[in-house]
Short mmCIF file of C-alpha atoms and ligand atoms in Angstrom, two decimals:
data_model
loop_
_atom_site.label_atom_id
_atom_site.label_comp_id
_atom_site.label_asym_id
_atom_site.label_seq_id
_atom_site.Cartn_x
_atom_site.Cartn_y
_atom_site.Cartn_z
CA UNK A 85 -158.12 27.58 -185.11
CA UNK A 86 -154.85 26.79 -184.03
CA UNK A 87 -153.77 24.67 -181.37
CA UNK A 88 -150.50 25.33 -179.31
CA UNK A 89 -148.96 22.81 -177.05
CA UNK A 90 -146.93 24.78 -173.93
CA UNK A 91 -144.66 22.80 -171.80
CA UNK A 92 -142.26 22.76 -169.64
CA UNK A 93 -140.27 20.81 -166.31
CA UNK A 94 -141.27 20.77 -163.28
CA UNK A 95 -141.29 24.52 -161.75
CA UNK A 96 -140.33 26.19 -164.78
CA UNK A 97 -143.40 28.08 -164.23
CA UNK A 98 -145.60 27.03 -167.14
CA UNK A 99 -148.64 27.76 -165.56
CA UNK A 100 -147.84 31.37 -164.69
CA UNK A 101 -147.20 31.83 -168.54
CA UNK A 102 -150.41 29.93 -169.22
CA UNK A 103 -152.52 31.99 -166.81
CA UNK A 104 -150.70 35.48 -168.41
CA UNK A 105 -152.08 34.39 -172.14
CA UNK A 106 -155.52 33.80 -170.58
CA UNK A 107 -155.28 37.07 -169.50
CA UNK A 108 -155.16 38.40 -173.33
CA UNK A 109 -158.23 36.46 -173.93
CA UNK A 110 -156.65 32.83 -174.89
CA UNK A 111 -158.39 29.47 -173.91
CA UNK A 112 -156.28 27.36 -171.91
CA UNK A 113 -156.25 23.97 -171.30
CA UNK A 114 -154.26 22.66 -168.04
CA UNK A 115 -153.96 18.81 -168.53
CA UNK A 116 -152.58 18.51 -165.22
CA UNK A 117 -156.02 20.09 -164.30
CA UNK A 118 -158.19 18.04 -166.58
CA UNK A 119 -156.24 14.44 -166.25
CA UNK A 120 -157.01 15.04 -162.30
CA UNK A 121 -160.80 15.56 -162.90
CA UNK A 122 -160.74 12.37 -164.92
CA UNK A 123 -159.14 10.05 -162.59
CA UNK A 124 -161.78 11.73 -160.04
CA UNK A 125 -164.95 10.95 -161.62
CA UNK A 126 -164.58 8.58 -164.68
CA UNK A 127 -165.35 5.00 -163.59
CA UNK A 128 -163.50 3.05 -165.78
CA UNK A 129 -160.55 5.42 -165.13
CA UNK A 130 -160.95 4.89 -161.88
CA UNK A 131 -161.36 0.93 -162.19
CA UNK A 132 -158.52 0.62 -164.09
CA UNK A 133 -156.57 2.78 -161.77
CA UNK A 134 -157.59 0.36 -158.68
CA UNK A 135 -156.25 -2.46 -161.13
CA UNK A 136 -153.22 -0.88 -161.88
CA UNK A 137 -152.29 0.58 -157.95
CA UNK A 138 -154.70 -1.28 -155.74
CA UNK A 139 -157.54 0.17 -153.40
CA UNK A 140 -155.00 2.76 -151.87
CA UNK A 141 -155.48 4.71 -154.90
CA UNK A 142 -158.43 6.85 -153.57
CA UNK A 143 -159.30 7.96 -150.45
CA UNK A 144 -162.83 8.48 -149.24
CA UNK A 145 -163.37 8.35 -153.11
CA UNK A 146 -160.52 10.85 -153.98
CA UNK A 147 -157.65 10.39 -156.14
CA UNK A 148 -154.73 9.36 -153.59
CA UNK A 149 -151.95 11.57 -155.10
CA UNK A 150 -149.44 11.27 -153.03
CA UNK A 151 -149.78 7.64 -153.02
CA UNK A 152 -149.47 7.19 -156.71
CA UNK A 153 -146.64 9.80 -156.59
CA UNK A 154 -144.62 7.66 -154.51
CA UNK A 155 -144.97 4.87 -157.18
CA UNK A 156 -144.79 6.17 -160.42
CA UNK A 157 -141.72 8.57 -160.21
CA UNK A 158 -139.66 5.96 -159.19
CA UNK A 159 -140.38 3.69 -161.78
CA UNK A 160 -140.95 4.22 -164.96
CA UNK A 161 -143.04 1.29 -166.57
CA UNK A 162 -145.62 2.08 -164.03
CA UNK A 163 -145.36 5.75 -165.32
CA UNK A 164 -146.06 4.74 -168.83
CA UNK A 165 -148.85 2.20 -167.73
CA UNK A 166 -150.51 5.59 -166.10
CA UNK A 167 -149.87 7.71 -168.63
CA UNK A 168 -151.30 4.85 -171.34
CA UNK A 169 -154.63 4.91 -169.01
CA UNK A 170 -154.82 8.85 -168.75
CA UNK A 171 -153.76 10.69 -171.66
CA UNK A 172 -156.04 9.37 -174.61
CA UNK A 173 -158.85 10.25 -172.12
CA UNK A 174 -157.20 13.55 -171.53
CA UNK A 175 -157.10 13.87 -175.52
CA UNK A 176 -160.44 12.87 -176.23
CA UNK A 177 -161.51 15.51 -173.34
CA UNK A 178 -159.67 18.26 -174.70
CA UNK A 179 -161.09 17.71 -178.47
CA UNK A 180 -164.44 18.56 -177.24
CA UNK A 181 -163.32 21.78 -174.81
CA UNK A 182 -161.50 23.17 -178.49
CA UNK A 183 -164.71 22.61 -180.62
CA UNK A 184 -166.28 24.98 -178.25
CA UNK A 185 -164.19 27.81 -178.12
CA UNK A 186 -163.82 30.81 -180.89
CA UNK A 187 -160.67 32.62 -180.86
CA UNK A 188 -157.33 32.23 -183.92
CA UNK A 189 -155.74 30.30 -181.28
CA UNK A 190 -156.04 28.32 -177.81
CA UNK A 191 -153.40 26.38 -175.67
CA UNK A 192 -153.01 23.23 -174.62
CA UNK A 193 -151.00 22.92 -171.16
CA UNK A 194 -148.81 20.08 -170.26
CA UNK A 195 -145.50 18.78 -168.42
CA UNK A 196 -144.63 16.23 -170.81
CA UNK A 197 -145.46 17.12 -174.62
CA UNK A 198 -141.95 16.22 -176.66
CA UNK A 199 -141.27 12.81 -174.00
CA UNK A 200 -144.15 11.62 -175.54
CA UNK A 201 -143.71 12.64 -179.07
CA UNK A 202 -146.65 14.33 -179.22
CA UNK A 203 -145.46 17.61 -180.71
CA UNK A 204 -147.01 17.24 -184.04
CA UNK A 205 -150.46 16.95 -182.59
CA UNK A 206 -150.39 20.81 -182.21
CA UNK A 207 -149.39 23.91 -184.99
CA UNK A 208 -146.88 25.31 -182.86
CA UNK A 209 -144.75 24.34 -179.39
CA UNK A 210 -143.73 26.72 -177.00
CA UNK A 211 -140.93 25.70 -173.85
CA UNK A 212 -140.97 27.56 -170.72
CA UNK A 213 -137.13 26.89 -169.17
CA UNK A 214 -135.78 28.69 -165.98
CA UNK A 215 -132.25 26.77 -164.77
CA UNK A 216 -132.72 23.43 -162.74
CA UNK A 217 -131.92 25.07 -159.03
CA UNK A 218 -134.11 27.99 -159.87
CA UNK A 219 -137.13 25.14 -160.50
CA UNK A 220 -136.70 23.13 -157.43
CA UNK A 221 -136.53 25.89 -155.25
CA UNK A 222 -140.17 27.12 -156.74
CA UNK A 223 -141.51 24.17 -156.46
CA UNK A 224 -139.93 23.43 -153.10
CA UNK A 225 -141.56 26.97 -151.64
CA UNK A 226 -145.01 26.07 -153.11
CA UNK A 227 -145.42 22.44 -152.49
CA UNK A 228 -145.24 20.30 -149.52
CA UNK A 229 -142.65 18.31 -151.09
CA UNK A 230 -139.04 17.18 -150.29
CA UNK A 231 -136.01 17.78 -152.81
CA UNK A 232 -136.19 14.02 -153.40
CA UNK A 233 -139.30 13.85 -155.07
CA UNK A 234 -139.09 17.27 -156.59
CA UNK A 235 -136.46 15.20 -158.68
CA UNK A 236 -137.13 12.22 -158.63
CA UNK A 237 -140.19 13.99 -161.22
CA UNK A 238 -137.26 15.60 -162.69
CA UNK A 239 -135.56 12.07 -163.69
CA UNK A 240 -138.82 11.88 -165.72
CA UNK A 241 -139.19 14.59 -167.74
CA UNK A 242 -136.28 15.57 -170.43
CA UNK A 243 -133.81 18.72 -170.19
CA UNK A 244 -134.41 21.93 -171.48
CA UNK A 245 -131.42 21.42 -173.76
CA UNK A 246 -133.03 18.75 -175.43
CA UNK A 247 -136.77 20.12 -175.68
CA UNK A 248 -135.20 23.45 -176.78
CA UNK A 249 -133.98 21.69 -180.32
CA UNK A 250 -137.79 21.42 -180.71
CA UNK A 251 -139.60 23.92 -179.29
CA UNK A 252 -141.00 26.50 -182.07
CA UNK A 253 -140.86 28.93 -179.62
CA UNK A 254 -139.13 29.80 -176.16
CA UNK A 255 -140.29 31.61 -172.87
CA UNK A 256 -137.22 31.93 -170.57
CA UNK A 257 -139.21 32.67 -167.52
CA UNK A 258 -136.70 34.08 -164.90
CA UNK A 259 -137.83 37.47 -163.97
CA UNK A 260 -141.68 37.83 -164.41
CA UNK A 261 -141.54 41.56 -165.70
CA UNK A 262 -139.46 39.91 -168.78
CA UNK A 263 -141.57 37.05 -169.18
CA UNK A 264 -144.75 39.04 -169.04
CA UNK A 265 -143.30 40.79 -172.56
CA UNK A 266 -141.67 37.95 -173.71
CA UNK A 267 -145.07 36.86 -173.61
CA UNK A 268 -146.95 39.77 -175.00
CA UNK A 269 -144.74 39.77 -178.13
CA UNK A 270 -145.20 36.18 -178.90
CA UNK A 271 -149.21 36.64 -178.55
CA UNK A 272 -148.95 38.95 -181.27
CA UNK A 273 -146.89 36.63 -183.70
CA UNK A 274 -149.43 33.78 -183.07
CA UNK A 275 -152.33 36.02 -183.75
CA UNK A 276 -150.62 36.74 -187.04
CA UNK A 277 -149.76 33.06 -187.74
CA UNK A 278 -153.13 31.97 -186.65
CA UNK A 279 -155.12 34.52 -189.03
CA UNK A 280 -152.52 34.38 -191.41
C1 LIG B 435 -149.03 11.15 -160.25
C2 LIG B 435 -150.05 12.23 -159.95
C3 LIG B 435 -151.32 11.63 -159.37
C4 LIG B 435 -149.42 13.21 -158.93
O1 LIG B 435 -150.30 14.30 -158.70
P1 LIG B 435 -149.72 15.70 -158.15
O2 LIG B 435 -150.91 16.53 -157.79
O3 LIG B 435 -148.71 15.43 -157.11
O4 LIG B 435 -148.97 16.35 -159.38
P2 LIG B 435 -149.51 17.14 -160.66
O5 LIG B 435 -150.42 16.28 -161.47
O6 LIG B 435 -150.05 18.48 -160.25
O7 LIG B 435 -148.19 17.33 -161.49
C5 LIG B 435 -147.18 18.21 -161.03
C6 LIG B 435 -145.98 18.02 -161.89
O8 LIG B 435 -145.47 16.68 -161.78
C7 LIG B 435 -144.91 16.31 -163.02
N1 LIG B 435 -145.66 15.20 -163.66
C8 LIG B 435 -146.98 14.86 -163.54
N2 LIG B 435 -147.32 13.83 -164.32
C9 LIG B 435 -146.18 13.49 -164.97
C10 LIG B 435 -145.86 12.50 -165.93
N3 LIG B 435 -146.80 11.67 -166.36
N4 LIG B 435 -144.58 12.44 -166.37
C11 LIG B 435 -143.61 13.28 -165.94
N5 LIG B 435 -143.85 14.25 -165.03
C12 LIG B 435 -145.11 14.36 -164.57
C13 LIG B 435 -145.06 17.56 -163.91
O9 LIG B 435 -143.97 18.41 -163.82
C14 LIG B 435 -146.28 18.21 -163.36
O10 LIG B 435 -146.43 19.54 -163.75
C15 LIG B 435 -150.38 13.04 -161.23
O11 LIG B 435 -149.28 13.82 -161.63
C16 LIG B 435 -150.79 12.17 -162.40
O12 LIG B 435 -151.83 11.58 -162.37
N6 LIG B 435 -149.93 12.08 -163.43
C17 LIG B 435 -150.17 11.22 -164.56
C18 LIG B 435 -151.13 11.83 -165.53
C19 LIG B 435 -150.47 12.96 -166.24
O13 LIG B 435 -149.54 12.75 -167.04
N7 LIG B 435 -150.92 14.18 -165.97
C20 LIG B 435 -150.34 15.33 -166.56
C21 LIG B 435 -150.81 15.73 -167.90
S1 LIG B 435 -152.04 14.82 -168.72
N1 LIG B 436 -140.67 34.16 -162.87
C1 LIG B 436 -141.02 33.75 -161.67
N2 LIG B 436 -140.52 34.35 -160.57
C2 LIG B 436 -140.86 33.92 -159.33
N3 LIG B 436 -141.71 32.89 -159.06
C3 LIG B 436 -142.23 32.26 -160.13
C4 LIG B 436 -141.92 32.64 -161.47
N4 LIG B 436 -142.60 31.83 -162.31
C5 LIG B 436 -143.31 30.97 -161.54
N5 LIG B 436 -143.08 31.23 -160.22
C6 LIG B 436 -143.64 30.49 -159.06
O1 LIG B 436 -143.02 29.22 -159.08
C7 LIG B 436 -143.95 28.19 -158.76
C8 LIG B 436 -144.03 27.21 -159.94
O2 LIG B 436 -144.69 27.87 -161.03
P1 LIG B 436 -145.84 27.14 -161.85
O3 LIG B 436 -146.79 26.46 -160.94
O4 LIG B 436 -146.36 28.10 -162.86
O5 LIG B 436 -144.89 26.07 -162.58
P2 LIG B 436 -145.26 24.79 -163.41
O6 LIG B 436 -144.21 24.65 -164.45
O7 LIG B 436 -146.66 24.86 -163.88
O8 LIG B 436 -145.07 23.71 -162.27
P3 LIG B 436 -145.55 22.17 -162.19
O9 LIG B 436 -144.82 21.44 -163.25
O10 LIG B 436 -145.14 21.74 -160.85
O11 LIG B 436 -147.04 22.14 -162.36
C9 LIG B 436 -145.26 28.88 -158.45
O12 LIG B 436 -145.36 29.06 -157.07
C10 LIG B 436 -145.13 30.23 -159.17
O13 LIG B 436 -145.88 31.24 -158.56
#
């Protein structure tokens, strides 16, 4: 089985594409989904989260987003210090969701795969890009979130110009009708690499 990392910034609309593959029949993965489950109910995530951010990191038991938000985007060694605490449980998570499913290829779903180096932990890469005013304005319409923040998360993640030097593949999601076959055809070249 093959496993394919998907990425992109902010906006670019990476979980539209991810949602179109499971569609065809494709296990997805959404670490953004998973990590938040984590921080919810593992207790020494949770512990070492109240270490890291103090006792305003949950409310009423629930992960305080907004709260750690407002930390971590604006500086970055607290990023990496919640990243460090998240991501290898995020891993270890994910490596027992792939042992249980049974099609040539799944996907693993995440903002941040080549500023953490971790492209060769997966067979193949694909970027999702749209241009930067196109992705605030998405995210701006679907969050409750001010232009600020929207990049201030920018200011952590890298361009598409310099993910697109090592993407294996590229979904330039602008108009959905396009990226729908952009995606179709692509599905079909990674069943072929996957059986291959
Ligand atoms: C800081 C948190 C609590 C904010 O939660 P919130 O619901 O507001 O955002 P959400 O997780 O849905 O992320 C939305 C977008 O923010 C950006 N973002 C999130 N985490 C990161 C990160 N570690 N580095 C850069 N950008 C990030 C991405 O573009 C992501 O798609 C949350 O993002 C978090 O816990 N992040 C650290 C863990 C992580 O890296 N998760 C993502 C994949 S494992
Ligand atoms: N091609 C498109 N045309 C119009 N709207 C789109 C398109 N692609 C995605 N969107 C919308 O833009 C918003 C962001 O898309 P999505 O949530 O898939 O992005 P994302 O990259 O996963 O974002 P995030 O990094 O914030 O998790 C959503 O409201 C989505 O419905």
């Amino acid at each position: 089985m093959k496993i394919i990392g998907l990425t992109g910034g902010i906006g670019s609309g990476k979980t539209t594409v991810a949602n179109f593959f499971k569609e065809l029949g494709v296990p997805v993965y959404i670490a953004d989904v998973e990590a938040k489950k984590i921080m919810n109910t593992s207790a020494s995530i949770k512990k070492s989260l109240i270490s890291l951010f103090g006792k305003k990191s949950y409310l009423n038991n629930e992960l305080n987003r907004k709260f750690i938000a407002s930390k971590v985007f604006k500086d970055k060694n607290l990023l990496q210090k919640l990243n460090d605490i998240v991501h290898p449980e995020v891993e270890k998570h994910f490596k027992f969701w792939k042992a249980n499913q049974d099609q040539p290829y799944v996907i693993y779903e995440a903002a941040i795969i080549f500023e953490n180096n971790a492209q060769s932990k997966f067979d193949y890469t694909i970027l999702v890009t749209a241009p930067q005013d196109i992705k605030v304005k998405r995210v701006l319409n679907r969050d409750n979130a001010t232009e600020q923040e929207v990049k201030s998360r920018m200011e952590n993640q890298w361009d598409d110009s310099k993910k697109e030097k090592l993407a294996n593949f590229i979904i330039e999601n602008i108009d959905l009708e396009d990226t729908k076959s952009q995606i179709y055809q692509l599905h079909t070249k990674l069943l072929g690499l996957a059986t291959a």
